[in-house]
Amino acid sequence: MAGDEPAPDGGTARGAGTGFEGIDWTAVDDAGSAGPSAAVTAEVLVLLGLAAALVYDYVVLANEAPTVGVVGWDVTGVEWLLVVVLVVGAFHAALPLARNRRLTAYYWRQFRKNRAAVVSLGFLGVVFLVGLVGPLIWTAPNEAIDYAAAYQPPVFAGGSWEHALGTDAQGRPIWHLIVYGMRVSLEVGLISMVFAISIGTVVGTAAAYFGGYVDEALMRYVDLQQTFPVFILLLLLIYLYGASLLLIIALYGLFSWEGTARLVRSEALQRGEEAYVRAAEATGAGRWWTIRRHLIPNVSSTVITAATLSIPVFILGEASLSFLGFGDPDVFSWGRTISAGRSDLPNAPWISTIPGLFLFLTVLAFNFVGDALRDAIDPR
Amino acid sequence: MSRHHTTTDQTEPLLRVTDLRTQFRTDDGVVRAVDGVSFGLNAGETVCLVGESGSGKTVTAESITRLVDCPPGEISGRIEFRGEDLTAASEDRLRSLRGAEIAHVFQNPQDALNPVHTVGWQVAEVVQIHESVSRRAARKRAVDLLDRVDIPDPAATADAYPHELSGGMKQRVLVAVALAGEPDLLIADEPTTALDVTIQAQILDLIADLQAEFDMAVLFVTHDLGVVARVADRVVVLYAGKVMERAPVDRLFDAPAHPYSRALLACLPGRGESNGAIPGNLPDATDPPPGCRFASRCPFAVEDCHEGDHPPLAPVAEDTDVEAGATVGDPPAGSAPLAASSAERSASPDAGPDREHVAACLFHGEDYDAAHLDREVAWSAAEGDHGE
Amino acid sequence: MSDPLLSVRDLEKHYPLTEGILNRQVGSVRAVDGVSFDLAAGETLGLVGESGCGKSTAATAALRLEEPTGGTVLFDGDDVTAFDDSELKRFRREAQLIFQDPTSSFDPRMSVGESVTEALRVHGISDRARRRAVGEDLLERVGLAAEDYDRYPHEFSGGQRQRIAVARALVVNPRLVVADEPVSALDVSVKSAVLDLLADLQAEFGIAMVFISHDLSVVREVADRVAVMYLGEIVEMAPTERLFEAPEHPYTEALLSAIPQPDPDAPARTIQLSGSVPSASDPPSGCRFHTRCPKAIQPATVDLTQETWRRVLDARERIAGDDVDVAAVRELRAPAGDDGTALGTAETAAALREEFDLPDPVDDPAVETAVTEALSALADGDREGALAALSETVTTPCEVHEPTRQSVAGSPGHDVACHLRHPPSGVRVPDDERRVGDADGPSEP
């Protein structure tokens, strides 16, 4: 085969050192392929560690004992999932952005053009941070029950600075309820989104790339799922097993990826026709290479936008369920707080309206950011 | 020198564009796509706007009937069509002009036809917009028009949908659409660029035939100098939103005056000592450097070229004959026969072709000697020194 | 010539046409139908033709980017069509492709450096620093800067991007590059710079090139030899200057005459081709160009001007293709206000004659009889009858015999597939087209 003699025009071609003609392809072929990159190794190790912690918690420790004693963190299903999601996010969103500074800077310049989105992003950053570390700083609302301090108005309505946002009927500070509600929203939004988007992307890309019967089978399943009454299933499951946040998240994550799958499929079909995909194939790249390095990155603008816009839907959904009383009784969702404050609306309107305002702002901010992202990361 | 600069003003031109400026406000600043373009177009004449991508030729053509989106576009200057200033015309007025008196044919026939209607319906629709006739009569007119543009079996083709036709056929249909209002001016924006050479030749012939038949003026936008040579009476060379040169087509090809025109012609395969490419890039359209727009790429540029405004259009003396490769030293003697012949031509009975030849280059102005441009210059050595 | 680097024989690429839910095959589009050519190391072959003639498909099938449905491709003596996956991957290193559109052929999410060196990574060079060194060196060689390695495609102009495309093709040190319309999307002022770059690098590294273009003037600049394709076949192949100076095939002549000359004084001598390119799913019999050929041979019994003969043939093609709506012709030719239904057979036949642009009468008595009969039949709505009337006299030998590509005497390396040059036995070639054996054409210096 011709590849055995890498430089037919030998004389002139050799000795350039860094030149392409100086590559000794026989040596390269013999060397074989290198192992996975450092980032992939690190990610796999961290995820394995987390898996081990989960197993340790379930198998070794008693149910109520904290897993990591020092910070008093008890691994529960939802929180463990949140950590997994954050790790995955760090390796697949934050790391690539940090690596490709040029592209990141370009995206940022485009994104910056939308003022409302920049403000929204700032607000969401605060929600994210407070939701993440807030519960470590402020005590859980139930531990802060103080009937003596019930119905204190917020500071701007004549209250004291001790409870800046006021207190509810049990004397729980509204701020604590807000912070714990942020955590709930964070969990619902992020975990459901990652599940829905991952499944949707895999299904959509697979359908587009393999086509034929695979496409047909997957898309018909998508049709089926779209007609499936998830809400009724949810009520049934809550009736059978009791309400839990994990259940709500799982149902959202597993039954709301159809839209994404459709979107990704059509996008991938289009991208698959692009010359750069053919260019990659012409260099000898295989199927997986093309899917991983060209198809998926290029549908990512669609995916990221869909992801950003799906988060507020999940958050609102959970809030609605909690408002209706189908929420997890152990967590302080904003919806639950709003619901609890309903009867006090005439005399203590802040109990409902302040969490309501946060819910409203969060949903609005996600929508602003989603729209701006769509404009920013769609390369010309 | 200015004695040849006698514009034949015996008749008012059909279209006169004066100092046209079209700008777009973008996030990166104001893009001056067209920056002070002037030219005229007489009835029955073909003028080519020629330039590379980014020269502003399409924006110029689309500014005439305000087809550019405003905002973000802003059009200023004067566009006189039969004496009426279109820049001041209302949107309603323009709408009644478009298609009726000024028709457009665009580059991509695929995008210009509506895929859900038959082509006959689309031609008939335009007929009905311009004349109040019955649907039956409009259809009959549509079939006539399709026949006019040499579509075989026009009645059957009228019932076809755009996807059933080839690219060349679609372009013929679009020419038929353009003819529906019997326009006096046809603006053809790269009408053959998307087509194969054999089809291109057919379409060019078709436009020429129809032009003669309807006595239409054609404003032809193209980047292809081969097409220019074939269709144009006069040529306007655009670069970075400015007019570089205006000349009768034979003068442009025989004696290009502006260094940019010369460079462009030199890029053509098989023409002269192939200088190949023009080094460098277009200047920034949002913040163009002072002086001549072409100065940074011009091998003849002197210091003055980089200062002040873009050079004004100056008349080109007919004695600088580039094709001969030599400069005629004594202008009066050398130009006499040429001037005579051009006078003869403009005196010919049926046509008074505009023989104006001007170039926006300092070397054709008062202070420099245009002969300097005839020096042979290697395009890579782009630092021109001041001539004697 | 020593053994060619690339040798393509009878290459075919047929796309099946399917119908119904069971995907029953009802025919095939013969995009490439028996293409043969050789390419020596370091040589450039121009592949020209109109869009849809199969020139790009021929190249991609030869590189097995699409599986050919027939024929053989030998690269350096090895049969490309028989390569297994790993051999094919290695072959990709030897043969590279440059695409037409410099915008869409780069992944917008990859830096140009990554795009250029992607092939190195595909082929197992995992050392990032080494790839970067090679990539930066290569970018400099194609006229860009090493710093451009980290920039993204949208930051470059079309000409620069096409330079990057050249770098991408060269990075694996190929011996064959297929350039598919590499400069069609570029402005004239940068076109020649990119062509020069290609030529320089080609000469420096001894790369053979297949240069696909619809722009004959560009091909003339770069190619050593040119192959002209029509409907999936190569109709003529010749050394470049020879092809441009003395084309043998009427299609080549028409193609050459259609190039607009950048000279306002040049006479417009376009040879108009009638009709449009036939469908590749049902190519014409015999010589595929006979339906449009201005020089289609007249049978021995007919003596008409070539122009009239062509019109008669065109009329027959349209009747055969059911491409004429008699009622509509009647309506169109009828006086205003009349839908033409009242027209009799004779008037309708006259209208049809006008529609077909036929003289009245046609000069040749036998043809005239046939035409009159056919038009009358057609006017009465009898299409079959019309065809039958014409079938006797209005036939051309070109549709009966399939021409093969044969060498042109006295012109080395020049083949043409045309009956005018190589008439089948019993076919009379008009004197002014007779090219057999004469020391023809504008003589070479």
Short mmCIF file of N, CA and C in Angstrom, two decimals, chain B residues 21-26 31 33-34 58-76 91 94-95 98 104 106:
data_model
loop_
_atom_site.label_atom_id
_atom_site.label_comp_id
_atom_site.label_asym_id
_atom_site.label_seq_id
_atom_site.Cartn_x
_atom_site.Cartn_y
_atom_site.Cartn_z
N ARG B 21 -25.61 58.04 -1.23
CA ARG B 21 -24.96 57.46 -0.05
C ARG B 21 -25.95 56.54 0.64
N THR B 22 -25.56 55.31 0.84
CA THR B 22 -26.40 54.38 1.59
C THR B 22 -25.58 53.85 2.75
N GLN B 23 -26.11 54.09 3.93
CA GLN B 23 -25.38 53.66 5.13
C GLN B 23 -26.24 52.69 5.92
N PHE B 24 -25.58 51.85 6.68
CA PHE B 24 -26.30 50.94 7.57
C PHE B 24 -25.76 51.14 8.98
N ARG B 25 -26.69 51.38 9.89
CA ARG B 25 -26.25 51.48 11.29
C ARG B 25 -26.19 50.08 11.87
N THR B 26 -25.01 49.68 12.31
CA THR B 26 -24.86 48.35 12.91
C THR B 26 -24.23 48.53 14.28
N VAL B 31 -21.87 51.44 8.65
CA VAL B 31 -21.25 50.86 7.46
C VAL B 31 -21.64 51.70 6.26
N ALA B 33 -21.90 51.58 2.90
CA ALA B 33 -21.86 50.64 1.79
C ALA B 33 -21.72 51.37 0.46
N VAL B 34 -22.46 52.46 0.33
CA VAL B 34 -22.34 53.29 -0.87
C VAL B 34 -22.03 54.69 -0.38
N THR B 58 -24.37 46.09 -5.45
CA THR B 58 -25.74 45.64 -5.24
C THR B 58 -26.53 46.65 -4.42
N VAL B 59 -25.90 47.19 -3.39
CA VAL B 59 -26.61 48.17 -2.57
C VAL B 59 -26.97 49.39 -3.40
N THR B 60 -26.08 49.79 -4.30
CA THR B 60 -26.39 50.91 -5.18
C THR B 60 -27.64 50.60 -5.99
N ALA B 61 -27.66 49.41 -6.60
CA ALA B 61 -28.79 49.04 -7.44
C ALA B 61 -30.08 48.97 -6.64
N GLU B 62 -29.98 48.45 -5.42
CA GLU B 62 -31.19 48.29 -4.62
C GLU B 62 -31.62 49.59 -3.96
N SER B 63 -30.71 50.55 -3.90
CA SER B 63 -31.08 51.84 -3.32
C SER B 63 -32.00 52.61 -4.25
N ILE B 64 -31.92 52.33 -5.53
CA ILE B 64 -32.64 53.15 -6.50
C ILE B 64 -34.14 53.11 -6.26
N THR B 65 -34.68 51.92 -6.04
CA THR B 65 -36.10 51.86 -5.71
C THR B 65 -36.28 51.53 -4.23
N ARG B 66 -35.28 51.83 -3.45
CA ARG B 66 -35.31 51.64 -2.00
C ARG B 66 -35.68 50.22 -1.62
N LEU B 67 -35.02 49.27 -2.24
CA LEU B 67 -35.24 47.87 -1.87
C LEU B 67 -34.42 47.50 -0.65
N VAL B 68 -33.44 48.34 -0.30
CA VAL B 68 -32.68 48.07 0.92
C VAL B 68 -33.59 48.36 2.11
N ASP B 69 -33.43 47.60 3.16
CA ASP B 69 -34.28 47.81 4.33
C ASP B 69 -33.89 49.10 5.03
N CYS B 70 -34.86 49.99 5.16
CA CYS B 70 -34.62 51.24 5.86
C CYS B 70 -35.60 51.36 7.01
N PRO B 71 -35.18 51.46 8.25
CA PRO B 71 -33.85 51.19 8.74
C PRO B 71 -33.54 49.69 8.67
N PRO B 72 -32.29 49.28 8.84
CA PRO B 72 -31.13 50.04 9.30
C PRO B 72 -30.49 50.91 8.21
N GLY B 73 -30.94 50.75 6.97
CA GLY B 73 -30.30 51.54 5.93
C GLY B 73 -30.75 52.99 5.95
N GLU B 74 -29.90 53.86 5.45
CA GLU B 74 -30.27 55.27 5.29
C GLU B 74 -29.76 55.69 3.92
N ILE B 75 -30.67 56.23 3.10
CA ILE B 75 -30.29 56.62 1.75
C ILE B 75 -30.31 58.14 1.65
N SER B 76 -29.25 58.71 1.13
CA SER B 76 -29.27 60.15 0.86
C SER B 76 -28.66 60.40 -0.51
N GLU B 91 -43.27 55.81 -0.08
CA GLU B 91 -43.21 54.36 -0.26
C GLU B 91 -44.26 53.90 -1.28
N LEU B 94 -43.04 54.66 -4.76
CA LEU B 94 -42.01 53.71 -5.17
C LEU B 94 -42.62 52.37 -5.53
N ARG B 95 -43.62 51.98 -4.75
CA ARG B 95 -44.24 50.69 -5.01
C ARG B 95 -44.88 50.70 -6.40
N ARG B 98 -41.93 50.41 -8.92
CA ARG B 98 -41.27 49.11 -8.98
C ARG B 98 -42.11 48.15 -9.81
N HIS B 104 -36.85 44.69 -11.54
CA HIS B 104 -35.62 44.06 -11.05
C HIS B 104 -35.55 42.60 -11.46
N PHE B 106 -33.11 39.39 -10.15
CA PHE B 106 -32.09 39.13 -9.13
C PHE B 106 -31.20 37.96 -9.49
#
